[in-house]
Short mmCIF file of C-alpha atoms in Angstrom, two decimals:
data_model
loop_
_atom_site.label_atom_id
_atom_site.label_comp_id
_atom_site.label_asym_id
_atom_site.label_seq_id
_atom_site.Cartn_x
_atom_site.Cartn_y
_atom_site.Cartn_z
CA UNK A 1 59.52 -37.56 -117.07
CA UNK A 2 59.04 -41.06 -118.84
CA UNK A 3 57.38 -43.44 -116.41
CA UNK A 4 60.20 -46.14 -118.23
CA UNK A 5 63.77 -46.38 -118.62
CA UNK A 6 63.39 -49.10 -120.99
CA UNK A 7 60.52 -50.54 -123.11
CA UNK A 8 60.54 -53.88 -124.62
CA UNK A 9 58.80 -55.37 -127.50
CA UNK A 10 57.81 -59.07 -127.37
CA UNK A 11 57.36 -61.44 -124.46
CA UNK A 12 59.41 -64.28 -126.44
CA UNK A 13 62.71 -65.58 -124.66
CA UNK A 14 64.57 -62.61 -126.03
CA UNK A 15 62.58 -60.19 -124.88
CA UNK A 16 62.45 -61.37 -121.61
CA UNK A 17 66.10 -61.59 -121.51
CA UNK A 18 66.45 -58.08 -122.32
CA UNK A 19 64.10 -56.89 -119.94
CA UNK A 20 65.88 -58.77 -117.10
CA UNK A 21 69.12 -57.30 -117.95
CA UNK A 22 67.69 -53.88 -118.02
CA UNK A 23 65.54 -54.42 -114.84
CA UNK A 24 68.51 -55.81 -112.77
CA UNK A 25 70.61 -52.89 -113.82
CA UNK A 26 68.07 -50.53 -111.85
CA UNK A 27 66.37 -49.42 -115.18
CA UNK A 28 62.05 -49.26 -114.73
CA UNK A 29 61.21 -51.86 -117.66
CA UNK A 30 58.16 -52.80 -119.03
CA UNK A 31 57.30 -55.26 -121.83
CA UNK A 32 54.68 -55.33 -124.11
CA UNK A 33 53.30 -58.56 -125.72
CA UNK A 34 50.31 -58.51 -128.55
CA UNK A 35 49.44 -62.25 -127.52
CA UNK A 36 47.47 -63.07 -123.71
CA UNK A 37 50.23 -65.00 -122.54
CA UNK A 38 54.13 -64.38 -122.64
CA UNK A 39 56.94 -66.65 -123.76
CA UNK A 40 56.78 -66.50 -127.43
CA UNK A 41 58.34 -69.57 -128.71
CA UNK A 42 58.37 -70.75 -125.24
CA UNK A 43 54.37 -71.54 -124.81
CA UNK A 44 52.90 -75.21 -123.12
CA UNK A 45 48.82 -75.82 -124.10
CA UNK A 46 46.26 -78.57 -123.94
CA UNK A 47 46.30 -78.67 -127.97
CA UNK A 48 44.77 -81.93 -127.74
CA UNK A 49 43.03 -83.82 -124.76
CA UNK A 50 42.07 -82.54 -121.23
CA UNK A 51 45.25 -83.94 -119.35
CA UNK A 52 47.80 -83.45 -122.19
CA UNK A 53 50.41 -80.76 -122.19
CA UNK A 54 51.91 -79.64 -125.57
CA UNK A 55 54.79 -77.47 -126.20
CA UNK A 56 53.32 -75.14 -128.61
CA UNK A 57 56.84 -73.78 -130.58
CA UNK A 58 60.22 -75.19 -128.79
CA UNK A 59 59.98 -78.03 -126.59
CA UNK A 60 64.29 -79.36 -126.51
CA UNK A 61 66.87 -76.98 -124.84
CA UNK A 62 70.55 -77.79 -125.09
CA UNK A 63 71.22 -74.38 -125.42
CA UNK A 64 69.65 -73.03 -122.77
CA UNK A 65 72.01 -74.91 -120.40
CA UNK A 66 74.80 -73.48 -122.36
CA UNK A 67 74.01 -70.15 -122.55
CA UNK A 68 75.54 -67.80 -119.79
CA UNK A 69 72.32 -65.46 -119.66
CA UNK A 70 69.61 -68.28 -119.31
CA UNK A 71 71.24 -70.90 -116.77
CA UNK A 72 71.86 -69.42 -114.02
CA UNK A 73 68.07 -67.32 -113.44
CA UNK A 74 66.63 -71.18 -114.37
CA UNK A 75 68.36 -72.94 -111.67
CA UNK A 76 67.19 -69.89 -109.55
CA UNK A 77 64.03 -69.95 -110.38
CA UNK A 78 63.52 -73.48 -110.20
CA UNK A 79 63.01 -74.72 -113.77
CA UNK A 80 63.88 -78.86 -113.62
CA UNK A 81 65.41 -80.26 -116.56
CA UNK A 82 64.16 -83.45 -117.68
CA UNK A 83 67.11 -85.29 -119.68
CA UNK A 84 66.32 -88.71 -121.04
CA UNK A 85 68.47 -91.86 -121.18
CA UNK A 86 69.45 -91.20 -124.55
CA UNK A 87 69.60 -87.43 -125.65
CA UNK A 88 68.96 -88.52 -129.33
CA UNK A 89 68.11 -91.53 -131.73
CA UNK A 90 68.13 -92.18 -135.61
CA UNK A 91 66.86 -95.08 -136.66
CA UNK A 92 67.37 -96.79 -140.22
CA UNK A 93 65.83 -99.25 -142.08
CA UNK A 94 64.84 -102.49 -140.68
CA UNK A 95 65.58 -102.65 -136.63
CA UNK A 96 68.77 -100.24 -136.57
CA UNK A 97 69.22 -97.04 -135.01
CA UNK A 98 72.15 -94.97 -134.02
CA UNK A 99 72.18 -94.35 -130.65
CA UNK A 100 73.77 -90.29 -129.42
CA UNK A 101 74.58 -91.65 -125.84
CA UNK A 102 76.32 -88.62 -123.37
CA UNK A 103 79.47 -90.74 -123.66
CA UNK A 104 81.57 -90.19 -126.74
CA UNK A 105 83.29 -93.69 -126.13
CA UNK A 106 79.83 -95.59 -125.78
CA UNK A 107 78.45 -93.58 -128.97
CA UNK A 108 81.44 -94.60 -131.48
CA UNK A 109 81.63 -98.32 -129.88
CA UNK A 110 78.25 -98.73 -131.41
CA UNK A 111 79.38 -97.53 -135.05
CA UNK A 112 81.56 -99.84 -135.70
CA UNK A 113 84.64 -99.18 -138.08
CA UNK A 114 83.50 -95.23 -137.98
CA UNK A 115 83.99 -95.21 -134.46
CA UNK A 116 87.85 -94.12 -134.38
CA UNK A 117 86.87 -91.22 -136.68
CA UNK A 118 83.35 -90.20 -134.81
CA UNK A 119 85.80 -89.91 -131.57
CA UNK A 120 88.15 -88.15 -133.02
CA UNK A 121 85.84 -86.08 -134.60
CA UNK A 122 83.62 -85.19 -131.81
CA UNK A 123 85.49 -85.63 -128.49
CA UNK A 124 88.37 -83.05 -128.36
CA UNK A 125 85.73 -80.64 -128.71
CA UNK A 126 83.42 -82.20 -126.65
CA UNK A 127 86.47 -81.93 -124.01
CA UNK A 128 86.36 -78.02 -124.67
CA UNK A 129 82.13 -77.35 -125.38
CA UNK A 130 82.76 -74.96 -122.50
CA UNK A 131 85.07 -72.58 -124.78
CA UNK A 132 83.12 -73.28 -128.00
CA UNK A 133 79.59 -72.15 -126.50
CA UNK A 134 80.81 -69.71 -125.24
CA UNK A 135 82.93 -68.35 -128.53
CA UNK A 136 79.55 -68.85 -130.35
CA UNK A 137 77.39 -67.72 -128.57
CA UNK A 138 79.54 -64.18 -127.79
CA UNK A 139 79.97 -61.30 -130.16
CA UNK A 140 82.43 -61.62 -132.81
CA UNK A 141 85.87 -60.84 -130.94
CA UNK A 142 88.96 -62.98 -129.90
CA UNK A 143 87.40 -66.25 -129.15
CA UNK A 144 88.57 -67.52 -125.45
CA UNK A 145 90.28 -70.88 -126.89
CA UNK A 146 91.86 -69.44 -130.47
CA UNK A 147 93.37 -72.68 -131.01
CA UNK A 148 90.54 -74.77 -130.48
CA UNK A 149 88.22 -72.38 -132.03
CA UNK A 150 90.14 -72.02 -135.03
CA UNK A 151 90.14 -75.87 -135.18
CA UNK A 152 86.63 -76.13 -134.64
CA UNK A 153 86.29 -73.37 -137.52
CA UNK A 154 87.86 -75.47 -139.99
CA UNK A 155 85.63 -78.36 -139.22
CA UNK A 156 82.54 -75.96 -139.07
CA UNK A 157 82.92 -74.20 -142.37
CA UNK A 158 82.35 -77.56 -144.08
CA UNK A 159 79.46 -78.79 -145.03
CA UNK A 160 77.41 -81.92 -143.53
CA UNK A 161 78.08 -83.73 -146.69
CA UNK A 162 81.60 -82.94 -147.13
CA UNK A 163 82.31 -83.97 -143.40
CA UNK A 164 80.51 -86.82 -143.54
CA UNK A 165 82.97 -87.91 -145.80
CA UNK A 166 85.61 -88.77 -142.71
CA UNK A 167 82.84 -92.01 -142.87
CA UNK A 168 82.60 -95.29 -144.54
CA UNK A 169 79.31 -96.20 -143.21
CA UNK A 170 75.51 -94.63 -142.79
CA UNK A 171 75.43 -94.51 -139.61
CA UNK A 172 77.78 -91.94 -138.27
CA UNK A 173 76.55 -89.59 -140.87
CA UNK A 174 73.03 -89.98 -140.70
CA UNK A 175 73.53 -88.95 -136.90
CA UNK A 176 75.24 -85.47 -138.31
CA UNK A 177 72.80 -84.54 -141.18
CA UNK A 178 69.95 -84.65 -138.71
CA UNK A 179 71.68 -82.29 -136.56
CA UNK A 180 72.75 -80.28 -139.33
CA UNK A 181 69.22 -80.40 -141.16
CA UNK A 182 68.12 -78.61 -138.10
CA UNK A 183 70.05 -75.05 -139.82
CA UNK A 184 67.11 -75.26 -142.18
CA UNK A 185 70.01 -75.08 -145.28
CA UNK A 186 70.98 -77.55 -148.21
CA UNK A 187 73.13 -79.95 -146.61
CA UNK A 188 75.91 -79.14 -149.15
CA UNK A 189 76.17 -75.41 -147.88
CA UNK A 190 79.21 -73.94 -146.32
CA UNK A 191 78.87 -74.08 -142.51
CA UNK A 192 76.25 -76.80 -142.20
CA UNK A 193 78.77 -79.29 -140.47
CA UNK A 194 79.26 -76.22 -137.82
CA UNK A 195 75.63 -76.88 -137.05
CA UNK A 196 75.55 -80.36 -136.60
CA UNK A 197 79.17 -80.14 -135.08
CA UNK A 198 77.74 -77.70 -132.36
CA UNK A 199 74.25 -79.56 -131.60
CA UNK A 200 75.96 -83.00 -131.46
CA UNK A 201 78.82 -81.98 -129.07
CA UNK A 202 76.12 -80.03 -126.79
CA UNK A 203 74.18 -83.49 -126.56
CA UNK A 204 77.13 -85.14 -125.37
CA UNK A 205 78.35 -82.64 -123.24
CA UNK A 206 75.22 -81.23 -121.34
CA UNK A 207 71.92 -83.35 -123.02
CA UNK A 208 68.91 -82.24 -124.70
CA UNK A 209 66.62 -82.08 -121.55
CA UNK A 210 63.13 -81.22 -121.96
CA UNK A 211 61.77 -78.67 -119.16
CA UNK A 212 59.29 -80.53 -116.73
CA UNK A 213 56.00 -79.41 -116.78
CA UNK A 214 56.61 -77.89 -120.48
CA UNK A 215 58.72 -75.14 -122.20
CA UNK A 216 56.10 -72.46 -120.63
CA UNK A 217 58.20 -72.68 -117.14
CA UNK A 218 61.18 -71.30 -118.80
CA UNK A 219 58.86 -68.09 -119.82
CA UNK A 220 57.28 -67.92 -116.18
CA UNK A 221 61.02 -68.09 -114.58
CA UNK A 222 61.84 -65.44 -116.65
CA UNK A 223 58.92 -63.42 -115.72
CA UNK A 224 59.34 -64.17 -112.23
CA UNK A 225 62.70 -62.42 -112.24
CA UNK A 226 61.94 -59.80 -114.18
CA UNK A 227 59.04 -58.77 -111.73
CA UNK A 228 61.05 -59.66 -108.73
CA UNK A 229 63.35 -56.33 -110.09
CA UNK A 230 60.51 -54.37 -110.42
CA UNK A 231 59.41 -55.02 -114.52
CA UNK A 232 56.16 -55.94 -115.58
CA UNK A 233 54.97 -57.63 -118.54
CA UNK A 234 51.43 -56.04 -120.38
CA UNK A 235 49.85 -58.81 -122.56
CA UNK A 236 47.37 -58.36 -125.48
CA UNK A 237 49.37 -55.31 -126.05
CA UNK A 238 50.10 -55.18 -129.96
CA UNK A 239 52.54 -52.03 -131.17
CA UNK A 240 52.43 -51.25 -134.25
CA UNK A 241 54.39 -48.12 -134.59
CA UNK A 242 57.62 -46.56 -132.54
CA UNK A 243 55.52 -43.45 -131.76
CA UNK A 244 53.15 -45.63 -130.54
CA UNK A 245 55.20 -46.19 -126.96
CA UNK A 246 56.01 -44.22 -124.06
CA UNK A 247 59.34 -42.32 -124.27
CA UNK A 248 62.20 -44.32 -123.05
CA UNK A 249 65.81 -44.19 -122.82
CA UNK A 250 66.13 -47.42 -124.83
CA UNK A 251 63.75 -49.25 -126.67
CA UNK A 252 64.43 -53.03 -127.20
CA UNK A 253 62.23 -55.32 -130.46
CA UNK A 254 62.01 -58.59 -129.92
CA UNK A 255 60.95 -58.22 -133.82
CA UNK A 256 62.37 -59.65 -137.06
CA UNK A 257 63.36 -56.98 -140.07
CA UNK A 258 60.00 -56.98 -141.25
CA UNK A 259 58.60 -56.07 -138.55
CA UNK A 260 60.67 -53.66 -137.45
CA UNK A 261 60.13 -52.22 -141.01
CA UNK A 262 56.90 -51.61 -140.20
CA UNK A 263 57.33 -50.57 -136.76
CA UNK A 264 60.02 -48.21 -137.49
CA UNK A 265 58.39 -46.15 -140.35
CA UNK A 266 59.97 -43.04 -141.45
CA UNK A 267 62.82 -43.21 -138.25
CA UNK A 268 64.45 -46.01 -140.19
CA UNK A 269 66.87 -44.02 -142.45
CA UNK A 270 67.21 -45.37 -146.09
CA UNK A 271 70.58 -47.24 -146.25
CA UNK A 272 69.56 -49.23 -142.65
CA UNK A 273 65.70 -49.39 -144.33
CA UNK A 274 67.88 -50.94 -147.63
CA UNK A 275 69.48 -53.36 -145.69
CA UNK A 276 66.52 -54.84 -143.74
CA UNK A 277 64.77 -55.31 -146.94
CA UNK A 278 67.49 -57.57 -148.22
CA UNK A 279 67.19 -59.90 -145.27
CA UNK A 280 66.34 -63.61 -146.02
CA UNK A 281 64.32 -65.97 -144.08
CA UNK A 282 64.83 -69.28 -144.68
CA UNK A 283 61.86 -72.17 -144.78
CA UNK A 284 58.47 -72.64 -142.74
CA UNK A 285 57.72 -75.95 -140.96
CA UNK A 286 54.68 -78.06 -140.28
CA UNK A 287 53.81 -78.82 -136.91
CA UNK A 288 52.29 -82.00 -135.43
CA UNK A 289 51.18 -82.57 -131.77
CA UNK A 290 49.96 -85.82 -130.68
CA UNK A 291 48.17 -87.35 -127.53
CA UNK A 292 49.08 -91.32 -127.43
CA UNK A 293 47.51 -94.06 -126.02
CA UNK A 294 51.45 -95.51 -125.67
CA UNK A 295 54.68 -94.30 -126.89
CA UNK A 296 55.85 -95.29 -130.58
CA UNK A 297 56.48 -98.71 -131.32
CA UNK A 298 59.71 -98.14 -132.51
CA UNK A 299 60.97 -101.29 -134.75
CA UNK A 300 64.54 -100.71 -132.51
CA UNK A 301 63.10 -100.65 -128.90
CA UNK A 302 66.07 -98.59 -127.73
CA UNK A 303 64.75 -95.65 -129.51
CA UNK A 304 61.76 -95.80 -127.17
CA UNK A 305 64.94 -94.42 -124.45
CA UNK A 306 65.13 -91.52 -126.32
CA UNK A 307 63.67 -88.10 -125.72
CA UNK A 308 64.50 -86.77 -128.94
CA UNK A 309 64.00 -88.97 -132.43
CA UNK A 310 65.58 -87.58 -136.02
CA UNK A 311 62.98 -89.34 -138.85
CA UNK A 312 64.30 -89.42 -142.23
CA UNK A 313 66.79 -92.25 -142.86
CA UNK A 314 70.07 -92.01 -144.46
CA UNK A 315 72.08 -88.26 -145.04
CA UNK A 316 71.46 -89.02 -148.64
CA UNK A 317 67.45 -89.09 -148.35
CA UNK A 318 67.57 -86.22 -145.55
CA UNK A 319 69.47 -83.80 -148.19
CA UNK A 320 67.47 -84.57 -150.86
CA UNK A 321 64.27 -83.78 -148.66
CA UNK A 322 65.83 -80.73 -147.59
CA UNK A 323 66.87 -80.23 -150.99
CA UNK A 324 62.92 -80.42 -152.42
CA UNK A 325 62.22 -77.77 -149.61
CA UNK A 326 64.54 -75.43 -151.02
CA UNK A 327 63.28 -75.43 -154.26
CA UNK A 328 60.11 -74.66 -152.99
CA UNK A 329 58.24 -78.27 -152.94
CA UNK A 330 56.95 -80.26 -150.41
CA UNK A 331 58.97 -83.54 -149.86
CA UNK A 332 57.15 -86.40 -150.26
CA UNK A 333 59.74 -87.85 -147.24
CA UNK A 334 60.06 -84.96 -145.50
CA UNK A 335 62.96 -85.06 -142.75
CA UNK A 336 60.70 -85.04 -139.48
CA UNK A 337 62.03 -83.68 -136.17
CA UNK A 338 60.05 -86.06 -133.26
CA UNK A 339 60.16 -85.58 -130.11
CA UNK A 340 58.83 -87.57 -127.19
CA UNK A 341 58.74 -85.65 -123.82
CA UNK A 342 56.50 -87.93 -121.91
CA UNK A 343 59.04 -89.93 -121.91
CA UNK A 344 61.62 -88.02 -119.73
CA UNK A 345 58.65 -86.22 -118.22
CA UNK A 346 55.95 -88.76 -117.20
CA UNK A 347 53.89 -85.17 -116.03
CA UNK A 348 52.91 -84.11 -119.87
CA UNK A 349 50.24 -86.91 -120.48
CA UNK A 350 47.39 -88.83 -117.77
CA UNK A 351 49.22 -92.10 -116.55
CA UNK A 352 50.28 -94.45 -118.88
CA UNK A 353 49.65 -92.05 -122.08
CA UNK A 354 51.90 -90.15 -123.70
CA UNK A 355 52.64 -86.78 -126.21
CA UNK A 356 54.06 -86.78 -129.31
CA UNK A 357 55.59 -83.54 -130.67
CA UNK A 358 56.91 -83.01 -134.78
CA UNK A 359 57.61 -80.94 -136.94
CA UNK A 360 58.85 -81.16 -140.98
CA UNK A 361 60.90 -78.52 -142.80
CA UNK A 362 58.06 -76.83 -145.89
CA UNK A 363 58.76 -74.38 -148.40
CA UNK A 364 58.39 -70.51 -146.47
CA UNK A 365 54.60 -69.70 -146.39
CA UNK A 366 53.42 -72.81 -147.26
CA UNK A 367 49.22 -74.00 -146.53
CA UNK A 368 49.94 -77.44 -147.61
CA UNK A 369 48.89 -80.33 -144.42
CA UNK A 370 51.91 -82.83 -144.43
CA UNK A 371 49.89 -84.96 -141.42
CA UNK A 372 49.97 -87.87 -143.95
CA UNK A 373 53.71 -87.67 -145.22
CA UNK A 374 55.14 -86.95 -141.32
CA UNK A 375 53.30 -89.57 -140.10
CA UNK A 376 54.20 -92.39 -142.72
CA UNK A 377 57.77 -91.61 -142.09
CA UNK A 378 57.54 -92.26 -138.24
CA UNK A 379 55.17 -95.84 -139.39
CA UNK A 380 58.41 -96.25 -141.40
CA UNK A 381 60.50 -96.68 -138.50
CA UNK A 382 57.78 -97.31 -135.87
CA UNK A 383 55.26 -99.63 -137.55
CA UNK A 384 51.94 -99.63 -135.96
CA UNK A 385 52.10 -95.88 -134.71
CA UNK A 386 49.16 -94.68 -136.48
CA UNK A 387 47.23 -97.16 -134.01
CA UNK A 388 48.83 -95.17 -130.98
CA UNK A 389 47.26 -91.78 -132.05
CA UNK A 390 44.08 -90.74 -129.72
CA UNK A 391 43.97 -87.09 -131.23
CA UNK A 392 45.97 -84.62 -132.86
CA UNK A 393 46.32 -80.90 -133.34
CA UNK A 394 48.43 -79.18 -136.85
CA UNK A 395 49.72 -76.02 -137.76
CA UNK A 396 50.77 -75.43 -141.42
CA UNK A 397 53.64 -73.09 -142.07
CA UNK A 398 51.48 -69.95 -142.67
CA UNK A 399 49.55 -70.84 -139.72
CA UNK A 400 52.92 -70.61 -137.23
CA UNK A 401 53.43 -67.15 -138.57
CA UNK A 402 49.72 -66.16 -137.44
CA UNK A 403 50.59 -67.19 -134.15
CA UNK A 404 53.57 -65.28 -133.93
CA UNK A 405 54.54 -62.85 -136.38
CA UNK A 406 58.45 -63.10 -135.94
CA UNK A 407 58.09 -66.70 -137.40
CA UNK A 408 58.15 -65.27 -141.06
CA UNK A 409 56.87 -67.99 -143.48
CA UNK A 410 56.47 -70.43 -140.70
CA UNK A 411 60.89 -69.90 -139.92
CA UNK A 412 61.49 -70.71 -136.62
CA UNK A 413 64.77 -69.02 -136.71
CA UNK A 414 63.96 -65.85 -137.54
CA UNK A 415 65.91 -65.68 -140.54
CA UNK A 416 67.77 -67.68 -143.40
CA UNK A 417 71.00 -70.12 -141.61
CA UNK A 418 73.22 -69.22 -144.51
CA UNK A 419 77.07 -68.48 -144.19
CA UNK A 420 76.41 -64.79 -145.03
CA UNK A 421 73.54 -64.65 -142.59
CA UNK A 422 75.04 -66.18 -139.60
CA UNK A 423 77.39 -63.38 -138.44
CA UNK A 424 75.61 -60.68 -140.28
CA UNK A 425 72.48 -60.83 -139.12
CA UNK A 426 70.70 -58.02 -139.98
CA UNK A 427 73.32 -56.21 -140.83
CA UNK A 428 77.28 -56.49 -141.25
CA UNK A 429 78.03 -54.35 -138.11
CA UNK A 430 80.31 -55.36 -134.95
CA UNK A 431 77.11 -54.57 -133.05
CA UNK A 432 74.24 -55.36 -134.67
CA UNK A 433 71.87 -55.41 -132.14
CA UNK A 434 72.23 -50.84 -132.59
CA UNK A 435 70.24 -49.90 -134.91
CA UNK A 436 71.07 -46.38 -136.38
CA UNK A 437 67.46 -44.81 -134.58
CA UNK A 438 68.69 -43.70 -131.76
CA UNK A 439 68.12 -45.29 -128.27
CA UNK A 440 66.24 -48.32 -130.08
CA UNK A 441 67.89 -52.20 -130.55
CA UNK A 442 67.07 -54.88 -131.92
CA UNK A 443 67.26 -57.84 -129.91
CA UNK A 444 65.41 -61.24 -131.88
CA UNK A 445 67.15 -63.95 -132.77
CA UNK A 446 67.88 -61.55 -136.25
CA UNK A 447 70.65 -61.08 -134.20
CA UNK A 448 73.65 -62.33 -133.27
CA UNK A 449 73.87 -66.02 -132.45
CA UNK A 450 70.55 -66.44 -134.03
CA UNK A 451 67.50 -69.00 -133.37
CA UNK A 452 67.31 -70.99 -130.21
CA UNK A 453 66.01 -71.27 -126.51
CA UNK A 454 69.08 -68.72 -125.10
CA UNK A 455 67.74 -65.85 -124.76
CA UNK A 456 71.75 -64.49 -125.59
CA UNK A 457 70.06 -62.29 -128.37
CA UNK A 458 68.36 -60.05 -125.55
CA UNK A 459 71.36 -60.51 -122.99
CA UNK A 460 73.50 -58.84 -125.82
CA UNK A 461 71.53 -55.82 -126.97
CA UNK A 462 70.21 -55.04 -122.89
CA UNK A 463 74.50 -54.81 -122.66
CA UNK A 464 75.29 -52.57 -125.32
CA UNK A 465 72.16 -50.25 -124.63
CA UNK A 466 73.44 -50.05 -120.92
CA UNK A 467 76.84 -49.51 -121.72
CA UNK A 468 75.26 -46.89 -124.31
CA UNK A 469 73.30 -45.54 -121.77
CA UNK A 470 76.22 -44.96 -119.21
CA UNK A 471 75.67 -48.02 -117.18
#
């Protein structure tokens, strides 16, 4: 007899989802992680200075609070969200900013004649983000507010430049394209207003809280309840072949295609083997951690309120950055995700410094050290910030993949945000977390609802290998 039920591979979020699932159903589950420490994408470090703690991958969770798997074990467990005054900031030239307050009504009184259209826009489904996370973050099926979802689907299919076009002004859609830049797609693709749609109405509706004490507490509350059902994780435990494990009655990869191409070997027949080869990942990024002697002198001091800052100006320059990634060249302006967690969370830095986190959207693979263009587009906006910096710590794009191998290219998504990829990922299947090897799933964000702190991608394939199983 197997001294497992079920064997997972890959400590990140999804993994750990999966093996809670199968743990609390009364399976024996193990997990087995190649790095010394689990979490994945979920990792805090000193990158920097004694006293400093960086989130190494993810560090903003909007979607764990909406997802059905994750909140309730976080509360349990004790995680403490950190939410700042304002969820988000954009500024623009000279001293303006748009401010993404929780209140729809306080957000479009600042935009002036776009206001009417931002809250009409925005707050019916703001009024129903309840139904619409939960309809996108399910498996395909009848959504549980067809009206509203079918709506919403209208709106989503769009792209960020076509509904941006509800706008007279620069404001109201530079506040979408960053939110919609964050799909890693041209900003004139089908679907990329869904993604700004869906990030924008989860800031209003629940925040974009950091976790106190770093993104590493959501990975140790996870492991904490996986162990409390009897699971263990093994660390520095690399597999690199199916045969490789100890018999189970379901097998679970926290893997990408490509991996799981190379795990899977000659049990992957040819047609499934076919369509993993044809799967896309979309671009790498470059990272940028900081430790600050004070937080950014932002040129608009109210986006010193903010935990999370969107660097790039106007839609116009952050599509035709995105634009330059595409085509496989690094933006001179990149678009540059900042984010300022010392701010919400006074515990990431000694007293009266501060962290800086950022990353910038690179062509897959790339080597190339954007420190100089990511950090002349925050002087841009916050003039004097180079003076701030006490040390810093980069990854390129090729450098995130040797840290973890599901980040392909340096994608943080695990795969390629396009229309056809969204529903299909990695296959076009009702259940694509079954693969056709029997009593093995895949369960990375490959899957079905994709990248992001949820952990949904686990919750779904633990589900349809216990219901497989009989459970």
């Amino acid at each position: 007899m197997s001294e497992y039920d079920a064997v997972v591979v890959g400590a990140g979020p999804n993994g750990l989802m999966a093996a809670v699932t199968m743990a609390r159903a009364g399976r024996r589950t193990v997990v087995f992680e190649a790095a010394s420490t689990p979490g994945g994408g979920c990792r805090t470090a000193a990158l920097t200075e004694p006293g400093f703690r960086h989130d190494v991958c993810s560090s903003v969770h909007p979607t764990a609070l909406a997802s059905p798997a994750f909140a309730p074990i976080l509360t349990a467990r004790g995680v403490e969200w950190c939410h700042p005054e304002i969820p988000l900031a954009h500024p623009l030239e000279g001293r303006r900013a748009v401010l993404l307050r929780r209140s729809v009504e306080e957000t479009a009184a600042a935009l002036g004649a776009d206001g009417p259209a931002y809250r009409r826009l925005l707050g019916r489904y703001v009024r129903r983000s309840d139904d619409i996370s939960a309809t996108l973050l399910a498996p395909i099926g009848i959504p549980r507010a067809p009206l509203t979802m079918a709506r919403f689907g209208i709106d989503a299919i769009r792209s960020a430049q076509g509904i941006s076009r509800r706008f007279s002004g620069d404001e109201a859609p530079a506040l979408l394209a960053g939110s919609a830049a964050h799909s890693m797609v041209a900003l004139d693709a089908p679907a990329t207003a869904g993604y700004g749609l869906f990030l924008t109405l989860l800031a209003h509706a629940l925040g974009w809280p950091v976790a106190r004490g770093g993104s590493q507490r959501i990975a140790d509350a996870l492991v904490a309840e996986l162990e409390a059902h009897g699971g263990e994780v093994v660390t520095d435990h690399e597999v690199t072949a199916l045969d490789a494990l100890p018999p189970a009655r379901s097998i679970l990869l926290d893997v990408t295609p490509r991996q799981l191409l190379e795990i899977g070997g000659e049990h992957i027949p040819p047609r499934y083997r076919r369509t993993l080869r044809r799967y896309r990942y979309g671009p790498g990024v470059f990272k940028i951690d900081w430790a600050l002697s004070d937080p950014p002198p932002w040129a608009n001091p109210e986006v010193c309120r903010a935990g999370t800052v969107h660097v790039g100006g106007t839609m116009a320059e952050i599509a035709a950055a995105e634009a330059e990634v595409l085509a496989g060249r690094v933006p001179e302006r990149p678009f540059v995700l900042f984010v300022q967690a010392s701010i919400p969370d006074p515990s990431r830095a000694p007293e009266g410094r501060h962290t800086g986190w950022a990353y910038c959207h690179v062509p897959s693979g790339s080597t190339a050290d954007c420190t100089d263009a990511v950090e002349a587009q925050i002087e841009r906006f916050a003039p004097g910030f180079r003076d701030t910096i006490l040390a810093r710590r980069t990854m390129t794009a090729a450098g995130i993949e040797s840290y973890d191998a599901n980040y392909v290219g340096g994608d943080i998504n695990g795969g390629a945000g396009t229309l056809t990829q969204i529903f299909t990922r990695p296959s076009v299947s009702l259940r694509p977390w079954v693969t056709p090897i029997p009593g093995v799933y895949l369960c990375s964000s490959a899957t079905p609802p994709g990248g992001g702190v949820h952990g949904m991608c686990g919750w779904h394939a633990a589900r349809e290998a216990l219901r497989r199983d009989g459970a």
